[in-house]
Amino acid sequence: MLYGANDADRLLYLERFMIVLLGVLLGVLLFCWAREWIGFWPAVIVLGLYTVEPNLLAHVRLVTTDFGVTCFALARYIFSGERRDF
C-alpha cells in the first residue's frame, strides 16, 4: 500500500521531461553565449554541434544531476559578470 499510489512510469516520464527542459535551456544558453562571443553564424554551428553531440544524446536520457549542474554552472558563469576575454 505504501507504493501503490506512485506510478513509476509517470514519475520517470516527469523526471526525463525536466532533463529535456534543462537540455533546451542549456542549448539556449550556449547559443546566446556563443553569439555574444563570436557572432551569429558560429553560434548556429555551436548549437548544431550541441544537438548532435554523442555523449549528450547517450546520457541525457538518464535522470542524473550532472546535466543540471552543467546547465546552472554555465548560467552562473554567463550572468555573473566575471567573464574575461581570452
mmCIF file of N, CA and C in Angstrom:
data_model
loop_
_atom_site.group_PDB
_atom_site.id
_atom_site.type_symbol
_atom_site.label_atom_id
_atom_site.label_comp_id
_atom_site.label_asym_id
_atom_site.label_seq_id
_atom_site.Cartn_x
_atom_site.Cartn_y
_atom_site.Cartn_z
ATOM 1 N N MET A 1 0.802 -1.204 0.000
ATOM 2 C CA MET A 1 0.000 0.000 0.000
ATOM 3 C C MET A 1 0.848 1.273 0.000
ATOM 4 N N LEU A 2 2.028 1.188 0.530
ATOM 5 C CA LEU A 2 2.864 2.384 0.622
ATOM 6 C C LEU A 2 3.210 2.928 -0.762
ATOM 7 N N TYR A 3 3.558 2.050 -1.682
ATOM 8 C CA TYR A 3 3.962 2.493 -3.017
ATOM 9 C C TYR A 3 2.871 2.291 -4.051
ATOM 10 N N GLY A 4 1.697 1.953 -3.642
ATOM 11 C CA GLY A 4 0.615 1.679 -4.566
ATOM 12 C C GLY A 4 0.134 2.902 -5.327
ATOM 13 N N ALA A 5 0.207 4.073 -4.719
ATOM 14 C CA ALA A 5 -0.296 5.285 -5.365
ATOM 15 C C ALA A 5 0.719 5.916 -6.319
ATOM 16 N N ASN A 6 1.963 5.483 -6.256
ATOM 17 C CA ASN A 6 3.003 6.059 -7.104
ATOM 18 C C ASN A 6 3.131 5.248 -8.387
ATOM 19 N N ASP A 7 2.859 5.878 -9.494
ATOM 20 C CA ASP A 7 3.010 5.239 -10.797
ATOM 21 C C ASP A 7 4.441 5.475 -11.273
ATOM 22 N N ALA A 8 5.241 4.427 -11.336
ATOM 23 C CA ALA A 8 6.661 4.561 -11.669
ATOM 24 C C ALA A 8 6.860 5.121 -13.072
ATOM 25 N N ASP A 9 6.048 4.692 -14.023
ATOM 26 C CA ASP A 9 6.201 5.195 -15.388
ATOM 27 C C ASP A 9 5.928 6.692 -15.471
ATOM 28 N N ARG A 10 4.929 7.150 -14.766
ATOM 29 C CA ARG A 10 4.597 8.577 -14.760
ATOM 30 C C ARG A 10 5.714 9.393 -14.110
ATOM 31 N N LEU A 11 6.243 8.898 -12.997
ATOM 32 C CA LEU A 11 7.321 9.613 -12.317
ATOM 33 C C LEU A 11 8.576 9.678 -13.179
ATOM 34 N N LEU A 12 8.912 8.569 -13.847
ATOM 35 C CA LEU A 12 10.085 8.567 -14.705
ATOM 36 C C LEU A 12 9.890 9.495 -15.903
ATOM 37 N N TYR A 13 8.680 9.535 -16.445
ATOM 38 C CA TYR A 13 8.391 10.448 -17.549
ATOM 39 C C TYR A 13 8.583 11.894 -17.111
ATOM 40 N N LEU A 14 8.076 12.260 -15.934
ATOM 41 C CA LEU A 14 8.224 13.638 -15.449
ATOM 42 C C LEU A 14 9.681 13.991 -15.193
ATOM 43 N N GLU A 15 10.451 13.057 -14.662
ATOM 44 C CA GLU A 15 11.874 13.317 -14.425
ATOM 45 C C GLU A 15 12.621 13.509 -15.740
ATOM 46 N N ARG A 16 12.334 12.659 -16.709
ATOM 47 C CA ARG A 16 13.004 12.801 -18.001
ATOM 48 C C ARG A 16 12.575 14.073 -18.723
ATOM 49 N N PHE A 17 11.342 14.476 -18.541
ATOM 50 C CA PHE A 17 10.869 15.712 -19.156
ATOM 51 C C PHE A 17 11.623 16.919 -18.592
ATOM 52 N N MET A 18 11.900 16.908 -17.297
ATOM 53 C CA MET A 18 12.662 18.009 -16.707
ATOM 54 C C MET A 18 14.088 18.049 -17.249
ATOM 55 N N ILE A 19 14.688 16.889 -17.485
ATOM 56 C CA ILE A 19 16.029 16.852 -18.061
ATOM 57 C C ILE A 19 16.001 17.396 -19.492
ATOM 58 N N VAL A 20 14.942 17.096 -20.235
ATOM 59 C CA VAL A 20 14.800 17.645 -21.584
ATOM 60 C C VAL A 20 14.698 19.170 -21.532
ATOM 61 N N LEU A 21 13.936 19.687 -20.568
ATOM 62 C CA LEU A 21 13.845 21.145 -20.418
ATOM 63 C C LEU A 21 15.199 21.755 -20.077
ATOM 64 N N LEU A 22 15.962 21.082 -19.222
ATOM 65 C CA LEU A 22 17.307 21.572 -18.919
ATOM 66 C C LEU A 22 18.196 21.526 -20.158
ATOM 67 N N GLY A 23 18.008 20.523 -21.001
ATOM 68 C CA GLY A 23 18.776 20.441 -22.240
ATOM 69 C C GLY A 23 18.453 21.586 -23.183
ATOM 70 N N VAL A 24 17.189 21.932 -23.276
ATOM 71 C CA VAL A 24 16.787 23.078 -24.109
ATOM 72 C C VAL A 24 17.366 24.369 -23.535
ATOM 73 N N LEU A 25 17.286 24.519 -22.224
ATOM 74 C CA LEU A 25 17.841 25.711 -21.576
ATOM 75 C C LEU A 25 19.341 25.801 -21.804
ATOM 76 N N LEU A 26 20.042 24.673 -21.690
ATOM 77 C CA LEU A 26 21.487 24.684 -21.928
ATOM 78 C C LEU A 26 21.805 25.043 -23.379
ATOM 79 N N GLY A 27 21.006 24.561 -24.322
ATOM 80 C CA GLY A 27 21.208 24.928 -25.717
ATOM 81 C C GLY A 27 21.011 26.415 -25.954
ATOM 82 N N VAL A 28 19.994 26.987 -25.328
ATOM 83 C CA VAL A 28 19.750 28.425 -25.460
ATOM 84 C C VAL A 28 20.901 29.214 -24.835
ATOM 85 N N LEU A 29 21.363 28.777 -23.665
ATOM 86 C CA LEU A 29 22.485 29.469 -23.019
ATOM 87 C C LEU A 29 23.750 29.393 -23.868
ATOM 88 N N LEU A 30 24.039 28.219 -24.420
ATOM 89 C CA LEU A 30 25.216 28.085 -25.279
ATOM 90 C C LEU A 30 25.113 28.976 -26.512
ATOM 91 N N PHE A 31 23.938 29.010 -27.122
ATOM 92 C CA PHE A 31 23.760 29.832 -28.312
ATOM 93 C C PHE A 31 23.952 31.319 -27.981
ATOM 94 N N CYS A 32 23.325 31.777 -26.896
ATOM 95 C CA CYS A 32 23.441 33.198 -26.530
ATOM 96 C C CYS A 32 24.872 33.572 -26.184
ATOM 97 N N TRP A 33 25.555 32.697 -25.453
ATOM 98 C CA TRP A 33 26.939 32.966 -25.079
ATOM 99 C C TRP A 33 27.840 32.991 -26.311
ATOM 100 N N ALA A 34 27.669 32.013 -27.202
ATOM 101 C CA ALA A 34 28.499 31.967 -28.406
ATOM 102 C C ALA A 34 28.190 33.129 -29.334
ATOM 103 N N ARG A 35 26.921 33.545 -29.413
ATOM 104 C CA ARG A 35 26.564 34.679 -30.272
ATOM 105 C C ARG A 35 27.212 35.962 -29.762
ATOM 106 N N GLU A 36 27.230 36.126 -28.456
ATOM 107 C CA GLU A 36 27.866 37.318 -27.886
ATOM 108 C C GLU A 36 29.374 37.284 -28.063
ATOM 109 N N TRP A 37 29.937 36.100 -27.990
ATOM 110 C CA TRP A 37 31.392 35.969 -28.009
ATOM 111 C C TRP A 37 31.961 35.958 -29.424
ATOM 112 N N ILE A 38 31.329 35.178 -30.353
ATOM 113 C CA ILE A 38 31.947 35.007 -31.667
ATOM 114 C C ILE A 38 31.023 35.307 -32.841
ATOM 115 N N GLY A 39 29.771 35.692 -32.593
ATOM 116 C CA GLY A 39 28.886 36.063 -33.686
ATOM 117 C C GLY A 39 27.765 35.071 -33.909
ATOM 118 N N PHE A 40 26.843 35.451 -34.825
ATOM 119 C CA PHE A 40 25.621 34.672 -35.021
ATOM 120 C C PHE A 40 25.870 33.329 -35.693
ATOM 121 N N TRP A 41 26.524 33.329 -36.859
ATOM 122 C CA TRP A 41 26.683 32.072 -37.601
ATOM 123 C C TRP A 41 27.560 31.066 -36.881
ATOM 124 N N PRO A 42 28.654 31.468 -36.255
ATOM 125 C CA PRO A 42 29.376 30.480 -35.442
ATOM 126 C C PRO A 42 28.530 29.958 -34.265
ATOM 127 N N ALA A 43 27.650 30.790 -33.733
ATOM 128 C CA ALA A 43 26.766 30.327 -32.663
ATOM 129 C C ALA A 43 25.775 29.297 -33.176
ATOM 130 N N VAL A 44 25.327 29.446 -34.412
ATOM 131 C CA VAL A 44 24.451 28.434 -35.018
ATOM 132 C C VAL A 44 25.205 27.112 -35.160
ATOM 133 N N ILE A 45 26.468 27.180 -35.526
ATOM 134 C CA ILE A 45 27.281 25.967 -35.632
ATOM 135 C C ILE A 45 27.469 25.329 -34.255
ATOM 136 N N VAL A 46 27.730 26.150 -33.242
ATOM 137 C CA VAL A 46 27.852 25.637 -31.868
ATOM 138 C C VAL A 46 26.573 24.935 -31.445
ATOM 139 N N LEU A 47 25.439 25.531 -31.723
ATOM 140 C CA LEU A 47 24.158 24.924 -31.369
ATOM 141 C C LEU A 47 23.927 23.628 -32.145
ATOM 142 N N GLY A 48 24.303 23.610 -33.413
ATOM 143 C CA GLY A 48 24.179 22.384 -34.193
ATOM 144 C C GLY A 48 25.060 21.268 -33.661
ATOM 145 N N LEU A 49 26.285 21.595 -33.288
ATOM 146 C CA LEU A 49 27.171 20.590 -32.703
ATOM 147 C C LEU A 49 26.658 20.108 -31.350
ATOM 148 N N TYR A 50 26.069 21.002 -30.592
ATOM 149 C CA TYR A 50 25.493 20.629 -29.297
ATOM 150 C C TYR A 50 24.354 19.632 -29.472
ATOM 151 N N THR A 51 23.541 19.819 -30.499
ATOM 152 C CA THR A 51 22.374 18.947 -30.670
ATOM 153 C C THR A 51 22.739 17.558 -31.172
ATOM 154 N N VAL A 52 23.903 17.378 -31.777
ATOM 155 C CA VAL A 52 24.286 16.060 -32.272
ATOM 156 C C VAL A 52 25.466 15.467 -31.514
ATOM 157 N N GLU A 53 25.835 16.030 -30.399
ATOM 158 C CA GLU A 53 26.961 15.536 -29.612
ATOM 159 C C GLU A 53 26.615 14.168 -29.019
ATOM 160 N N PRO A 54 27.411 13.131 -29.293
ATOM 161 C CA PRO A 54 27.043 11.770 -28.903
ATOM 162 C C PRO A 54 26.931 11.545 -27.393
ATOM 163 N N ASN A 55 27.773 12.170 -26.605
ATOM 164 C CA ASN A 55 27.690 11.971 -25.159
ATOM 165 C C ASN A 55 26.373 12.498 -24.601
ATOM 166 N N LEU A 56 25.937 13.638 -25.082
ATOM 167 C CA LEU A 56 24.664 14.180 -24.618
ATOM 168 C C LEU A 56 23.501 13.313 -25.068
ATOM 169 N N LEU A 57 23.549 12.858 -26.305
ATOM 170 C CA LEU A 57 22.476 12.007 -26.805
ATOM 171 C C LEU A 57 22.395 10.693 -26.038
ATOM 172 N N ALA A 58 23.530 10.170 -25.624
ATOM 173 C CA ALA A 58 23.531 8.890 -24.921
ATOM 174 C C ALA A 58 23.166 9.028 -23.450
ATOM 175 N N HIS A 59 23.586 10.099 -22.824
ATOM 176 C CA HIS A 59 23.445 10.193 -21.375
ATOM 177 C C HIS A 59 22.324 11.095 -20.890
ATOM 178 N N VAL A 60 21.720 11.876 -21.771
ATOM 179 C CA VAL A 60 20.668 12.771 -21.317
ATOM 180 C C VAL A 60 19.399 11.994 -20.967
ATOM 181 N N ARG A 61 19.241 10.800 -21.507
ATOM 182 C CA ARG A 61 18.045 10.028 -21.176
ATOM 183 C C ARG A 61 18.112 9.449 -19.768
ATOM 184 N N LEU A 62 19.308 9.432 -19.184
ATOM 185 C CA LEU A 62 19.450 9.003 -17.809
ATOM 186 C C LEU A 62 19.117 10.180 -16.892
ATOM 187 N N VAL A 63 18.395 9.930 -15.856
ATOM 188 C CA VAL A 63 18.000 11.007 -14.952
ATOM 189 C C VAL A 63 19.091 11.153 -13.899
ATOM 190 N N THR A 64 20.051 12.033 -14.179
ATOM 191 C CA THR A 64 21.155 12.281 -13.253
ATOM 192 C C THR A 64 21.276 13.774 -13.022
ATOM 193 N N THR A 65 22.060 14.132 -12.033
ATOM 194 C CA THR A 65 22.180 15.548 -11.672
ATOM 195 C C THR A 65 23.267 16.277 -12.454
ATOM 196 N N ASP A 66 24.128 15.576 -13.167
ATOM 197 C CA ASP A 66 25.245 16.246 -13.832
ATOM 198 C C ASP A 66 24.795 17.190 -14.936
ATOM 199 N N PHE A 67 23.711 16.874 -15.591
ATOM 200 C CA PHE A 67 23.219 17.748 -16.653
ATOM 201 C C PHE A 67 22.695 19.069 -16.063
ATOM 202 N N GLY A 68 21.988 18.991 -14.961
ATOM 203 C CA GLY A 68 21.510 20.199 -14.293
ATOM 204 C C GLY A 68 22.648 21.050 -13.756
ATOM 205 N N VAL A 69 23.664 20.394 -13.215
ATOM 206 C CA VAL A 69 24.823 21.124 -12.700
ATOM 207 C C VAL A 69 25.533 21.849 -13.834
ATOM 208 N N THR A 70 25.688 21.192 -14.960
ATOM 209 C CA THR A 70 26.320 21.818 -16.125
ATOM 210 C C THR A 70 25.523 23.025 -16.594
ATOM 211 N N CYS A 71 24.224 22.871 -16.658
ATOM 212 C CA CYS A 71 23.351 23.948 -17.125
ATOM 213 C C CYS A 71 23.442 25.167 -16.203
ATOM 214 N N PHE A 72 23.316 24.940 -14.908
ATOM 215 C CA PHE A 72 23.313 26.069 -13.986
ATOM 216 C C PHE A 72 24.706 26.643 -13.747
ATOM 217 N N ALA A 73 25.754 25.838 -13.911
ATOM 218 C CA ALA A 73 27.117 26.376 -13.826
ATOM 219 C C ALA A 73 27.400 27.314 -14.996
ATOM 220 N N LEU A 74 26.954 26.933 -16.189
ATOM 221 C CA LEU A 74 27.124 27.816 -17.345
ATOM 222 C C LEU A 74 26.296 29.082 -17.183
ATOM 223 N N ALA A 75 25.077 28.949 -16.672
ATOM 224 C CA ALA A 75 24.238 30.129 -16.452
ATOM 225 C C ALA A 75 24.877 31.068 -15.443
ATOM 226 N N ARG A 76 25.466 30.524 -14.395
ATOM 227 C CA ARG A 76 26.130 31.360 -13.395
ATOM 228 C C ARG A 76 27.332 32.072 -14.007
ATOM 229 N N TYR A 77 28.080 31.366 -14.841
ATOM 230 C CA TYR A 77 29.231 31.969 -15.492
ATOM 231 C C TYR A 77 28.816 33.097 -16.426
ATOM 232 N N ILE A 78 27.740 32.875 -17.175
ATOM 233 C CA ILE A 78 27.295 33.879 -18.143
ATOM 234 C C ILE A 78 26.750 35.112 -17.435
ATOM 235 N N PHE A 79 25.947 34.919 -16.408
ATOM 236 C CA PHE A 79 25.266 36.040 -15.778
ATOM 237 C C PHE A 79 26.016 36.654 -14.600
ATOM 238 N N SER A 80 27.169 36.123 -14.245
ATOM 239 C CA SER A 80 27.886 36.643 -13.077
ATOM 240 C C SER A 80 28.647 37.924 -13.385
ATOM 241 N N GLY A 81 29.018 38.145 -14.624
ATOM 242 C CA GLY A 81 29.768 39.342 -14.960
ATOM 243 C C GLY A 81 31.254 39.182 -14.715
ATOM 244 N N GLU A 82 31.718 37.993 -14.367
ATOM 245 C CA GLU A 82 33.127 37.762 -14.096
ATOM 246 C C GLU A 82 33.876 37.246 -15.315
ATOM 247 N N ARG A 83 33.264 37.353 -16.474
ATOM 248 C CA ARG A 83 33.882 36.820 -17.682
ATOM 249 C C ARG A 83 35.089 37.651 -18.089
ATOM 250 N N ARG A 84 36.034 36.974 -18.659
ATOM 251 C CA ARG A 84 37.230 37.632 -19.163
ATOM 252 C C ARG A 84 37.353 37.319 -20.646
ATOM 253 N N ASP A 85 37.875 38.245 -21.403
ATOM 254 C CA ASP A 85 38.127 37.994 -22.819
ATOM 255 C C ASP A 85 39.424 37.194 -22.939
ATOM 256 N N PHE A 86 39.378 36.185 -23.769
ATOM 257 C CA PHE A 86 40.554 35.329 -23.942
ATOM 258 C C PHE A 86 41.322 35.756 -25.156
#
